[in-house]
Amino acid sequence: MIHTSDLIQSLAADIRPVRRLRPPAIRASGWLLIAGAIMVGLYFGKGLRPAFAERMSDTTFLIGMLASLATGVLAAFAAFLVSLPDRSQRWLLLPLPPLVVWLSSIGYQCLAGWVGLPPGAVTPEAAAGCASTLLVTSLPLAVAMLFMLRYAAAFRPVPVIIMGSLAVSALTCTALAMFHPLDATVMVLGWNLATAAIVTGVALLINRRASRQRRRHLRTTDRS
Amino acid sequence: MLNLKVEFPDDDPRLGAKGVLEDVAWTELMARSQNGDAAAYLRLLQEITPYLRRRVAAYHQDARDIEDTVQDVLLTVHSVRNTYDPSRPFGPWLLAIAKRRVFDSLRRKIQRQGHEVELSDEHDAVPDADDPLDAIPARVRLRGAIEGLPPGQRQAIRLLKIEEKSLKEASEETGMSIASLKVATHRAIKSLRRMLSDRGDL
């Protein structure tokens, strides 16, 4: 094993100026701006869903949409906060209240949809449009989030990934509610949870590999 | 499911090893390190190392494990040093990273212990004289040594020691006198002892 004082010497010799991260609230706002830009793009590209104003007068729909929007915003703030080593993990509870409201509104939708949807209402075209909105919204958001929080892989990957995927899911659902006639919340959640599981697995692998590399680095420095 | 809780209970994380002032000094050193000041960084790492070592020692007894974990903490500090905000105290930032690495090291230790098996008598590779299986090689060597004796001595050993006949019976069978049988046996045992001890068997 390399001697600790030698390691310190080599780290100090290796130091380069680094750019400090901006405060987490500003970084989260930056990410939310990207989400906002995508929404605007969808508005001009696709237009609002048919009878949007009519749906807005439906209290359940309105509450569900606002709750998913609030969940997305708060989860994004929580993700950027807990990605820093010295911030409390209690920030993870931040999106919990709107999440509860949102999930309970899904429950109602599911039931209502089950009863009210006539057979053949979900056409392949409608489902494909739904899936494209889902991809266009969640993919860039997930990639941006991963890029902005990549340093968290070194010490707190799992909670950060869960919060990040929650933010992406919630905002994607908001977009779908605004731009798509089908209530596809369960599909979006399923999609994003699966993505989250994959990303978590990859992050854990990276973490292990980084840890192994750190060790290998120590051993090779030792030999030289 | 692994359930480990890493806490440094005796420790107000806002304090350095000696008190508040030191944390202020560390904050200052870290801010300068972020700007690329190698001397400040070297001093910071040299000062936090004994402090980390004391914290980590609460979880590891083995000095090697302690150094390993301390080095892991130092490497992580190095790789995520851009996440530190100098307007906040340095201690909690450092301790949060240290806790994470202690947790990892404990997990590795538990996994390592899971692959290790305590040795029992079954794994004992030293021959046991009472075990009939272990005795076979010795018996083969003894038989070989007896074959190497001169004919008179070999016959005496065979009759008296292996077939366990009395001196009188042996004398009748071979026509040798009892005295010469005794001498032959004595010499045979002496040369057997020499032969086997030369080979390190006795």
Tab-separated table of C-alpha atoms in Angstrom:
chain	number	residue	atom	x	y	z
A	1	MET	CA	0.000	0.000	0.000
A	2	ILE	CA	1.221	3.483	-0.843
A	3	HIS	CA	2.137	5.563	2.170
A	4	THR	CA	-0.513	8.158	3.014
A	5	SER	CA	2.022	11.009	3.045
A	6	ASP	CA	3.115	10.034	-0.489
A	7	LEU	CA	-0.509	10.037	-1.615
A	8	ILE	CA	-0.968	13.521	-0.157
A	9	GLN	CA	2.141	14.730	-1.967
A	10	SER	CA	0.946	13.338	-5.286
A	11	LEU	CA	-2.575	14.796	-4.863
A	12	ALA	CA	-1.160	18.221	-4.017
A	13	ALA	CA	1.212	18.061	-6.977
A	14	ASP	CA	-1.727	17.159	-9.214
A	15	ILE	CA	-4.023	20.004	-8.154
A	16	ARG	CA	-5.618	22.244	-10.752
A	17	PRO	CA	-8.031	25.127	-10.182
A	18	VAL	CA	-11.645	23.907	-10.170
A	19	ARG	CA	-14.801	25.844	-10.837
A	20	ARG	CA	-17.034	25.822	-7.795
A	21	LEU	CA	-20.566	24.636	-8.352
A	22	ARG	CA	-23.184	27.342	-8.295
A	23	PRO	CA	-25.679	27.196	-5.400
A	24	PRO	CA	-28.034	24.202	-5.774
A	25	ALA	CA	-31.155	26.368	-6.108
A	26	ILE	CA	-29.674	28.168	-9.108
A	27	ARG	CA	-28.597	24.892	-10.709
A	28	ALA	CA	-32.055	23.379	-10.143
A	29	SER	CA	-33.627	26.475	-11.664
A	30	GLY	CA	-31.368	26.071	-14.679
A	31	TRP	CA	-32.563	22.535	-15.147
A	32	LEU	CA	-36.189	23.647	-14.751
A	33	LEU	CA	-35.582	26.233	-17.465
A	34	ILE	CA	-34.648	23.388	-19.814
A	35	ALA	CA	-37.914	21.683	-18.867
A	36	GLY	CA	-39.780	24.922	-19.507
A	37	ALA	CA	-38.127	25.287	-22.914
A	38	ILE	CA	-39.222	21.772	-23.861
A	39	MET	CA	-42.796	22.587	-22.802
A	40	VAL	CA	-42.775	25.723	-24.927
A	41	GLY	CA	-41.386	23.688	-27.824
A	42	LEU	CA	-44.186	21.167	-27.422
A	43	TYR	CA	-46.755	23.953	-27.257
A	44	PHE	CA	-45.623	25.312	-30.609
A	45	GLY	CA	-44.948	21.898	-32.118
A	46	LYS	CA	-47.995	19.993	-31.029
A	47	GLY	CA	-50.363	22.532	-29.537
A	48	LEU	CA	-52.353	22.005	-26.390
A	49	ARG	CA	-54.524	18.920	-26.113
A	50	PRO	CA	-58.051	19.121	-27.484
A	51	ALA	CA	-60.450	20.758	-25.053
A	52	PHE	CA	-57.656	21.819	-22.695
A	53	ALA	CA	-59.689	24.655	-21.192
A	54	GLU	CA	-62.578	22.278	-20.615
A	55	ARG	CA	-60.308	19.770	-18.852
A	56	MET	CA	-58.870	22.546	-16.710
A	57	SER	CA	-62.290	23.129	-15.213
A	58	ASP	CA	-62.277	19.509	-14.009
A	59	THR	CA	-60.979	19.833	-10.465
A	60	THR	CA	-59.419	16.355	-10.321
A	61	PHE	CA	-57.519	16.951	-13.537
A	62	LEU	CA	-56.383	20.376	-12.391
A	63	ILE	CA	-55.245	19.163	-8.981
A	64	GLY	CA	-53.432	16.192	-10.528
A	65	MET	CA	-51.628	18.379	-13.043
A	66	LEU	CA	-50.607	21.027	-10.540
A	67	ALA	CA	-49.515	18.350	-8.074
A	68	SER	CA	-47.322	16.648	-10.679
A	69	LEU	CA	-45.841	20.010	-11.626
A	70	ALA	CA	-45.106	20.816	-7.969
A	71	THR	CA	-43.637	17.324	-7.452
A	72	GLY	CA	-41.337	17.803	-10.428
A	73	VAL	CA	-40.130	21.227	-9.295
A	74	LEU	CA	-39.564	20.226	-5.669
A	75	ALA	CA	-37.926	16.911	-6.593
A	76	ALA	CA	-35.508	18.784	-8.851
A	77	PHE	CA	-34.541	21.085	-5.970
A	78	ALA	CA	-34.181	18.085	-3.658
A	79	ALA	CA	-31.970	16.260	-6.180
A	80	PHE	CA	-29.584	19.206	-6.515
A	81	LEU	CA	-29.495	19.728	-2.735
A	82	VAL	CA	-28.815	16.136	-1.684
A	83	SER	CA	-26.200	15.756	-4.407
A	84	LEU	CA	-23.926	17.891	-2.199
A	85	PRO	CA	-22.133	16.035	0.601
A	86	ASP	CA	-22.887	18.516	3.383
A	87	ARG	CA	-26.634	18.932	2.804
A	88	SER	CA	-29.132	17.075	4.937
A	89	GLN	CA	-30.798	14.013	3.474
A	90	ARG	CA	-34.063	15.368	4.911
A	91	TRP	CA	-34.386	17.420	1.732
A	92	LEU	CA	-35.529	14.139	0.163
A	93	LEU	CA	-38.864	14.665	1.921
A	94	LEU	CA	-39.432	17.968	0.109
A	95	PRO	CA	-41.486	16.617	-2.836
A	96	LEU	CA	-43.452	14.227	-0.628
A	97	PRO	CA	-46.633	16.297	-0.008
A	98	PRO	CA	-47.402	17.067	-3.686
A	99	LEU	CA	-46.353	13.505	-4.570
A	100	VAL	CA	-49.039	12.112	-2.275
A	101	VAL	CA	-51.660	14.384	-3.833
A	102	TRP	CA	-50.483	13.516	-7.338
A	103	LEU	CA	-50.472	9.749	-6.730
A	104	SER	CA	-53.919	9.832	-5.161
A	105	SER	CA	-55.233	11.699	-8.219
A	106	ILE	CA	-53.726	8.959	-10.423
A	107	GLY	CA	-55.617	6.417	-8.384
A	108	TYR	CA	-58.851	8.220	-9.143
A	109	GLN	CA	-57.992	8.558	-12.831
A	110	CYS	CA	-57.220	4.885	-13.133
A	111	LEU	CA	-60.553	3.957	-11.649
A	112	ALA	CA	-62.435	6.510	-13.735
A	113	GLY	CA	-60.590	5.425	-16.881
A	114	TRP	CA	-61.314	1.799	-16.185
A	115	VAL	CA	-65.009	2.470	-15.960
A	116	GLY	CA	-65.368	5.165	-18.592
A	117	LEU	CA	-63.063	4.130	-21.425
A	118	PRO	CA	-64.913	2.435	-24.246
A	119	PRO	CA	-63.126	-0.476	-25.972
A	120	GLY	CA	-60.974	0.735	-28.875
A	121	ALA	CA	-60.482	4.174	-27.366
A	122	VAL	CA	-56.727	3.607	-27.095
A	123	THR	CA	-55.641	3.420	-30.733
A	124	PRO	CA	-52.073	2.610	-31.798
A	125	GLU	CA	-51.758	6.144	-33.221
A	126	ALA	CA	-52.768	7.752	-29.958
A	127	ALA	CA	-50.370	5.523	-28.023
A	128	ALA	CA	-47.499	6.309	-30.421
A	129	GLY	CA	-48.102	10.052	-30.092
A	130	CYS	CA	-48.111	9.589	-26.359
A	131	ALA	CA	-44.836	7.704	-26.451
A	132	SER	CA	-43.190	10.356	-28.617
A	133	THR	CA	-44.200	13.138	-26.212
A	134	LEU	CA	-42.866	11.000	-23.405
A	135	LEU	CA	-39.512	10.519	-25.132
A	136	VAL	CA	-39.146	14.116	-26.256
A	137	THR	CA	-39.763	15.330	-22.719
A	138	SER	CA	-38.101	12.794	-20.477
A	139	LEU	CA	-35.009	11.867	-22.458
A	140	PRO	CA	-33.369	15.325	-22.665
A	141	LEU	CA	-34.378	16.085	-19.084
A	142	ALA	CA	-32.891	12.819	-17.810
A	143	VAL	CA	-29.672	13.312	-19.779
A	144	ALA	CA	-29.332	16.915	-18.563
A	145	MET	CA	-29.948	15.844	-14.966
A	146	LEU	CA	-27.396	13.030	-15.209
A	147	PHE	CA	-24.811	15.387	-16.661
A	148	MET	CA	-25.400	18.095	-14.066
A	149	LEU	CA	-25.261	15.675	-11.131
A	150	ARG	CA	-22.561	13.294	-12.356
A	151	TYR	CA	-20.210	14.156	-9.457
A	152	ALA	CA	-22.735	12.691	-6.989
A	153	ALA	CA	-21.820	9.191	-8.217
A	154	ALA	CA	-18.788	9.399	-5.940
A	155	PHE	CA	-20.705	9.477	-2.697
A	156	ARG	CA	-24.507	9.526	-2.775
A	157	PRO	CA	-25.733	8.030	-6.056
A	158	VAL	CA	-28.983	6.288	-5.151
A	159	PRO	CA	-31.042	9.061	-3.457
A	160	VAL	CA	-29.921	11.553	-6.101
A	161	ILE	CA	-30.961	9.251	-8.939
A	162	ILE	CA	-34.324	8.541	-7.311
A	163	MET	CA	-35.027	12.265	-6.835
A	164	GLY	CA	-33.829	13.039	-10.350
A	165	SER	CA	-36.067	10.400	-11.936
A	166	LEU	CA	-38.988	11.573	-9.843
A	167	ALA	CA	-38.466	15.115	-11.133
A	168	VAL	CA	-38.252	13.889	-14.737
A	169	SER	CA	-41.338	11.667	-14.361
A	170	ALA	CA	-43.438	14.352	-12.752
A	171	LEU	CA	-42.602	16.988	-15.356
A	172	THR	CA	-43.160	14.502	-18.182
A	173	CYS	CA	-46.583	13.746	-16.755
A	174	THR	CA	-47.368	17.430	-16.579
A	175	ALA	CA	-46.380	17.767	-20.227
A	176	LEU	CA	-48.526	14.796	-21.197
A	177	ALA	CA	-51.495	16.183	-19.319
A	178	MET	CA	-51.136	19.450	-21.217
A	179	PHE	CA	-50.362	18.112	-24.664
A	180	HIS	CA	-51.948	14.728	-24.849
A	181	PRO	CA	-55.522	13.571	-24.554
A	182	LEU	CA	-54.708	10.248	-22.845
A	183	ASP	CA	-53.989	10.114	-19.155
A	184	ALA	CA	-50.823	8.124	-19.311
A	185	THR	CA	-49.467	8.753	-15.836
A	186	VAL	CA	-48.966	5.085	-15.025
A	187	MET	CA	-47.135	4.511	-18.296
A	188	VAL	CA	-44.847	7.485	-17.667
A	189	LEU	CA	-44.108	6.380	-14.130
A	190	GLY	CA	-43.395	2.843	-15.282
A	191	TRP	CA	-41.097	4.111	-18.027
A	192	ASN	CA	-39.187	6.423	-15.725
A	193	LEU	CA	-38.925	3.993	-12.847
A	194	ALA	CA	-37.459	1.418	-15.221
A	195	THR	CA	-35.022	4.051	-16.493
A	196	ALA	CA	-34.191	4.962	-12.909
A	197	ALA	CA	-33.475	1.319	-12.103
A	198	ILE	CA	-31.117	1.049	-15.070
A	199	VAL	CA	-29.391	4.334	-14.254
A	200	THR	CA	-29.019	3.304	-10.615
A	201	GLY	CA	-27.434	0.033	-11.699
A	202	VAL	CA	-25.036	1.859	-13.999
A	203	ALA	CA	-24.203	4.392	-11.277
A	204	LEU	CA	-23.467	1.648	-8.780
A	205	LEU	CA	-21.234	-0.061	-11.335
A	206	ILE	CA	-19.408	3.206	-12.007
A	207	ASN	CA	-19.049	3.750	-8.281
A	208	ARG	CA	-17.590	0.263	-7.778
A	209	ARG	CA	-15.301	0.656	-10.759
A	210	ALA	CA	-14.165	4.057	-9.529
A	211	SER	CA	-13.465	2.555	-6.141
A	212	ARG	CA	-11.507	-0.295	-7.757
A	213	GLN	CA	-9.597	2.185	-9.888
A	214	ARG	CA	-8.768	4.224	-6.821
A	215	ARG	CA	-7.386	1.061	-5.268
A	216	ARG	CA	-5.485	0.104	-8.413
A	217	HIS	CA	-4.090	3.613	-8.562
A	218	LEU	CA	-2.886	3.191	-5.002
A	219	ARG	CA	-1.285	-0.164	-5.752
A	220	THR	CA	0.454	0.946	-8.948
A	221	THR	CA	1.772	4.100	-7.280
A	222	ASP	CA	2.974	1.809	-4.555
A	223	ARG	CA	4.994	-0.322	-6.947
A	224	SER	CA	6.578	2.545	-8.799
B	1	MET	CA	-29.931	-6.285	3.536
B	2	LEU	CA	-26.921	-4.470	4.799
B	3	ASN	CA	-27.778	-2.115	7.600
B	4	LEU	CA	-24.855	-0.031	8.693
B	5	LYS	CA	-25.055	3.285	10.414
B	6	VAL	CA	-21.926	5.355	10.440
B	7	GLU	CA	-21.943	8.100	13.034
B	8	PHE	CA	-19.200	10.066	14.684
B	9	PRO	CA	-21.085	10.717	17.907
B	10	ASP	CA	-18.477	12.436	20.072
B	11	ASP	CA	-18.015	15.011	17.447
B	12	ASP	CA	-19.502	18.349	16.657
B	13	PRO	CA	-18.835	18.392	12.937
B	14	ARG	CA	-18.449	22.173	12.929
B	15	LEU	CA	-15.345	21.770	15.020
B	16	GLY	CA	-11.996	20.753	13.710
B	17	ALA	CA	-9.635	18.632	15.740
B	18	LYS	CA	-8.938	21.516	18.086
B	19	GLY	CA	-11.976	23.748	17.813
B	20	VAL	CA	-13.819	26.284	15.727
B	21	LEU	CA	-10.743	28.234	14.706
B	22	GLU	CA	-9.271	25.271	12.970
B	23	ASP	CA	-12.404	24.797	10.904
B	24	VAL	CA	-12.148	28.396	9.782
B	25	ALA	CA	-8.546	27.728	8.827
B	26	TRP	CA	-9.545	24.598	6.905
B	27	THR	CA	-12.308	26.495	5.118
B	28	GLU	CA	-9.769	29.090	4.058
B	29	LEU	CA	-7.267	26.445	2.948
B	30	MET	CA	-9.920	24.587	0.957
B	31	ALA	CA	-11.054	27.779	-0.782
B	32	ARG	CA	-7.459	28.452	-1.799
B	33	SER	CA	-7.048	24.826	-2.908
B	34	GLN	CA	-10.042	25.232	-5.200
B	35	ASN	CA	-8.199	28.099	-6.839
B	36	GLY	CA	-5.267	25.782	-7.486
B	37	ASP	CA	-2.992	26.737	-4.546
B	38	ALA	CA	-0.879	23.579	-4.141
B	39	ALA	CA	0.798	24.680	-0.906
B	40	ALA	CA	-2.558	25.364	0.773
B	41	TYR	CA	-3.882	22.027	-0.468
B	42	LEU	CA	-0.847	20.148	0.822
B	43	ARG	CA	-1.233	21.747	4.236
B	44	LEU	CA	-4.961	21.037	4.314
B	45	LEU	CA	-4.514	17.362	3.459
B	46	GLN	CA	-1.698	17.017	5.997
B	47	GLU	CA	-3.873	18.572	8.687
B	48	ILE	CA	-7.055	16.632	8.025
B	49	THR	CA	-5.290	13.251	7.758
B	50	PRO	CA	-4.645	12.693	11.501
B	51	TYR	CA	-8.148	13.987	12.193
B	52	LEU	CA	-9.647	11.511	9.694
B	53	ARG	CA	-7.484	8.731	11.055
B	54	ARG	CA	-8.935	9.268	14.543
B	55	ARG	CA	-12.502	9.250	13.222
B	56	VAL	CA	-11.962	6.147	11.085
B	57	ALA	CA	-10.229	4.313	13.950
B	58	ALA	CA	-13.633	4.131	15.657
B	59	TYR	CA	-14.679	1.635	12.966
B	60	HIS	CA	-11.510	-0.313	12.152
B	61	GLN	CA	-8.954	-1.967	14.392
B	62	ASP	CA	-6.572	-3.037	11.662
B	63	ALA	CA	-4.105	-0.225	10.924
B	64	ARG	CA	-4.113	-1.217	7.267
B	65	ASP	CA	-7.907	-0.851	7.036
B	66	ILE	CA	-7.672	2.552	8.714
B	67	GLU	CA	-5.040	3.845	6.276
B	68	ASP	CA	-6.936	2.377	3.341
B	69	THR	CA	-10.141	4.188	4.341
B	70	VAL	CA	-8.341	7.453	5.089
B	71	GLN	CA	-6.732	7.331	1.646
B	72	ASP	CA	-10.135	6.657	0.088
B	73	VAL	CA	-11.516	9.755	1.837
B	74	LEU	CA	-8.583	11.866	0.608
B	75	LEU	CA	-9.078	10.656	-2.968
B	76	THR	CA	-12.817	11.422	-2.827
B	77	VAL	CA	-12.138	14.883	-1.380
B	78	HIS	CA	-9.816	15.420	-4.315
B	79	SER	CA	-12.287	14.270	-6.954
B	80	VAL	CA	-15.321	16.223	-5.658
B	81	ARG	CA	-13.525	19.324	-4.356
B	82	ASN	CA	-15.608	21.490	-6.717
B	83	THR	CA	-18.735	20.656	-4.662
B	84	TYR	CA	-17.438	22.531	-1.620
B	85	ASP	CA	-18.957	25.942	-1.003
B	86	PRO	CA	-16.517	28.138	0.998
B	87	SER	CA	-19.391	30.124	2.470
B	88	ARG	CA	-20.276	27.006	4.471
B	89	PRO	CA	-18.163	25.294	7.176
B	90	PHE	CA	-15.665	22.737	5.931
B	91	GLY	CA	-16.098	20.171	8.749
B	92	PRO	CA	-19.572	18.823	7.838
B	93	TRP	CA	-18.573	18.544	4.170
B	94	LEU	CA	-15.480	16.536	5.056
B	95	LEU	CA	-17.281	14.344	7.600
B	96	ALA	CA	-20.118	13.534	5.174
B	97	ILE	CA	-17.569	12.220	2.674
B	98	ALA	CA	-15.692	10.376	5.418
B	99	LYS	CA	-18.891	8.680	6.603
B	100	ARG	CA	-19.649	7.509	3.092
B	101	ARG	CA	-16.186	6.008	2.640
B	102	VAL	CA	-16.251	4.379	6.113
B	103	PHE	CA	-19.590	2.851	5.175
B	104	ASP	CA	-18.095	1.484	1.942
B	105	SER	CA	-15.070	0.100	3.728
B	106	LEU	CA	-17.257	-1.652	6.308
B	107	ARG	CA	-19.348	-3.134	3.502
B	108	ARG	CA	-16.218	-4.409	1.770
B	109	LYS	CA	-14.989	-5.883	5.029
B	110	ILE	CA	-18.266	-7.707	5.627
B	111	GLN	CA	-18.247	-9.034	2.060
B	112	ARG	CA	-14.663	-10.185	2.479
B	113	GLN	CA	-15.506	-11.937	5.720
B	114	GLY	CA	-18.402	-13.647	3.940
B	115	HIS	CA	-15.914	-15.332	1.610
B	116	GLU	CA	-13.642	-16.509	4.394
B	117	VAL	CA	-14.089	-19.829	6.222
B	118	GLU	CA	-12.629	-20.575	9.604
B	119	LEU	CA	-10.289	-23.580	9.490
B	120	SER	CA	-11.381	-26.684	11.344
B	121	ASP	CA	-9.563	-29.997	12.051
B	122	GLU	CA	-10.764	-31.155	8.644
B	123	HIS	CA	-8.390	-28.653	7.012
B	124	ASP	CA	-5.393	-29.747	9.102
B	125	ALA	CA	-2.629	-30.888	6.750
B	126	VAL	CA	-0.130	-32.063	9.398
B	127	PRO	CA	-0.035	-35.904	9.625
B	128	ASP	CA	-1.593	-37.422	12.709
B	129	ALA	CA	0.104	-40.579	13.987
B	130	ASP	CA	-3.182	-41.987	15.298
B	131	ASP	CA	-4.917	-41.611	11.958
B	132	PRO	CA	-4.594	-44.890	9.995
B	133	LEU	CA	-4.601	-42.987	6.692
B	134	ASP	CA	-1.791	-40.699	7.775
B	135	ALA	CA	0.214	-43.721	9.005
B	136	ILE	CA	0.365	-45.406	5.582
B	137	PRO	CA	3.276	-43.405	4.114
B	138	ALA	CA	5.300	-43.974	7.278
B	139	ARG	CA	4.612	-47.712	7.095
B	140	VAL	CA	5.680	-47.828	3.447
B	141	ARG	CA	8.932	-46.069	4.268
B	142	LEU	CA	9.618	-48.366	7.217
B	143	ARG	CA	9.050	-51.424	5.049
B	144	GLY	CA	11.450	-50.045	2.445
B	145	ALA	CA	14.078	-49.441	5.119
B	146	ILE	CA	13.710	-53.010	6.419
B	147	GLU	CA	14.215	-54.343	2.900
B	148	GLY	CA	17.511	-52.465	2.810
B	149	LEU	CA	18.922	-54.319	5.886
B	150	PRO	CA	21.438	-57.186	5.603
B	151	PRO	CA	19.635	-60.612	5.450
B	152	GLY	CA	20.413	-61.655	9.062
B	153	GLN	CA	19.151	-58.421	10.575
B	154	ARG	CA	16.143	-58.359	8.287
B	155	GLN	CA	15.123	-61.872	9.354
B	156	ALA	CA	15.557	-61.012	13.039
B	157	ILE	CA	13.356	-57.917	12.722
B	158	ARG	CA	10.719	-59.789	10.747
B	159	LEU	CA	10.428	-62.667	13.235
B	160	LEU	CA	10.793	-60.758	16.504
B	161	LYS	CA	9.231	-57.372	15.814
B	162	ILE	CA	6.769	-57.847	12.985
B	163	GLU	CA	5.564	-61.397	13.605
B	164	GLU	CA	6.146	-60.852	17.345
B	165	LYS	CA	7.640	-64.325	17.987
B	166	SER	CA	9.610	-65.085	21.142
B	167	LEU	CA	13.408	-65.300	21.021
B	168	LYS	CA	13.125	-69.091	21.554
B	169	GLU	CA	10.737	-69.598	18.633
B	170	ALA	CA	12.909	-67.409	16.403
B	171	SER	CA	16.019	-69.309	17.440
B	172	GLU	CA	14.367	-72.630	16.609
B	173	GLU	CA	13.160	-71.362	13.236
B	174	THR	CA	16.450	-69.838	12.095
B	175	GLY	CA	19.000	-71.996	13.901
B	176	MET	CA	20.652	-68.804	15.208
B	177	SER	CA	21.571	-68.505	18.903
B	178	ILE	CA	19.447	-66.307	21.143
B	179	ALA	CA	22.459	-64.029	21.759
B	180	SER	CA	23.155	-63.519	18.069
B	181	LEU	CA	19.424	-62.833	17.429
B	182	LYS	CA	19.522	-60.146	20.136
B	183	VAL	CA	22.639	-58.591	18.599
B	184	ALA	CA	21.113	-58.713	15.091
B	185	THR	CA	17.885	-57.052	16.339
B	186	HIS	CA	19.822	-54.386	18.183
B	187	ARG	CA	21.938	-53.586	15.121
B	188	ALA	CA	18.878	-53.660	12.853
B	189	ILE	CA	17.007	-51.113	14.978
B	190	LYS	CA	20.113	-48.940	15.164
B	191	SER	CA	20.573	-48.917	11.391
B	192	LEU	CA	16.830	-48.400	10.796
B	193	ARG	CA	16.928	-45.383	13.066
B	194	ARG	CA	19.906	-44.047	11.163
B	195	MET	CA	18.357	-44.703	7.746
B	196	LEU	CA	15.016	-43.086	8.567
B	197	SER	CA	16.460	-40.097	10.420
B	198	ASP	CA	18.794	-39.399	7.482
B	199	ARG	CA	15.686	-38.888	5.420
B	200	GLY	CA	14.184	-36.670	8.044
B	201	ASP	CA	11.475	-39.147	8.941
B	202	LEU	CA	12.261	-39.466	12.590
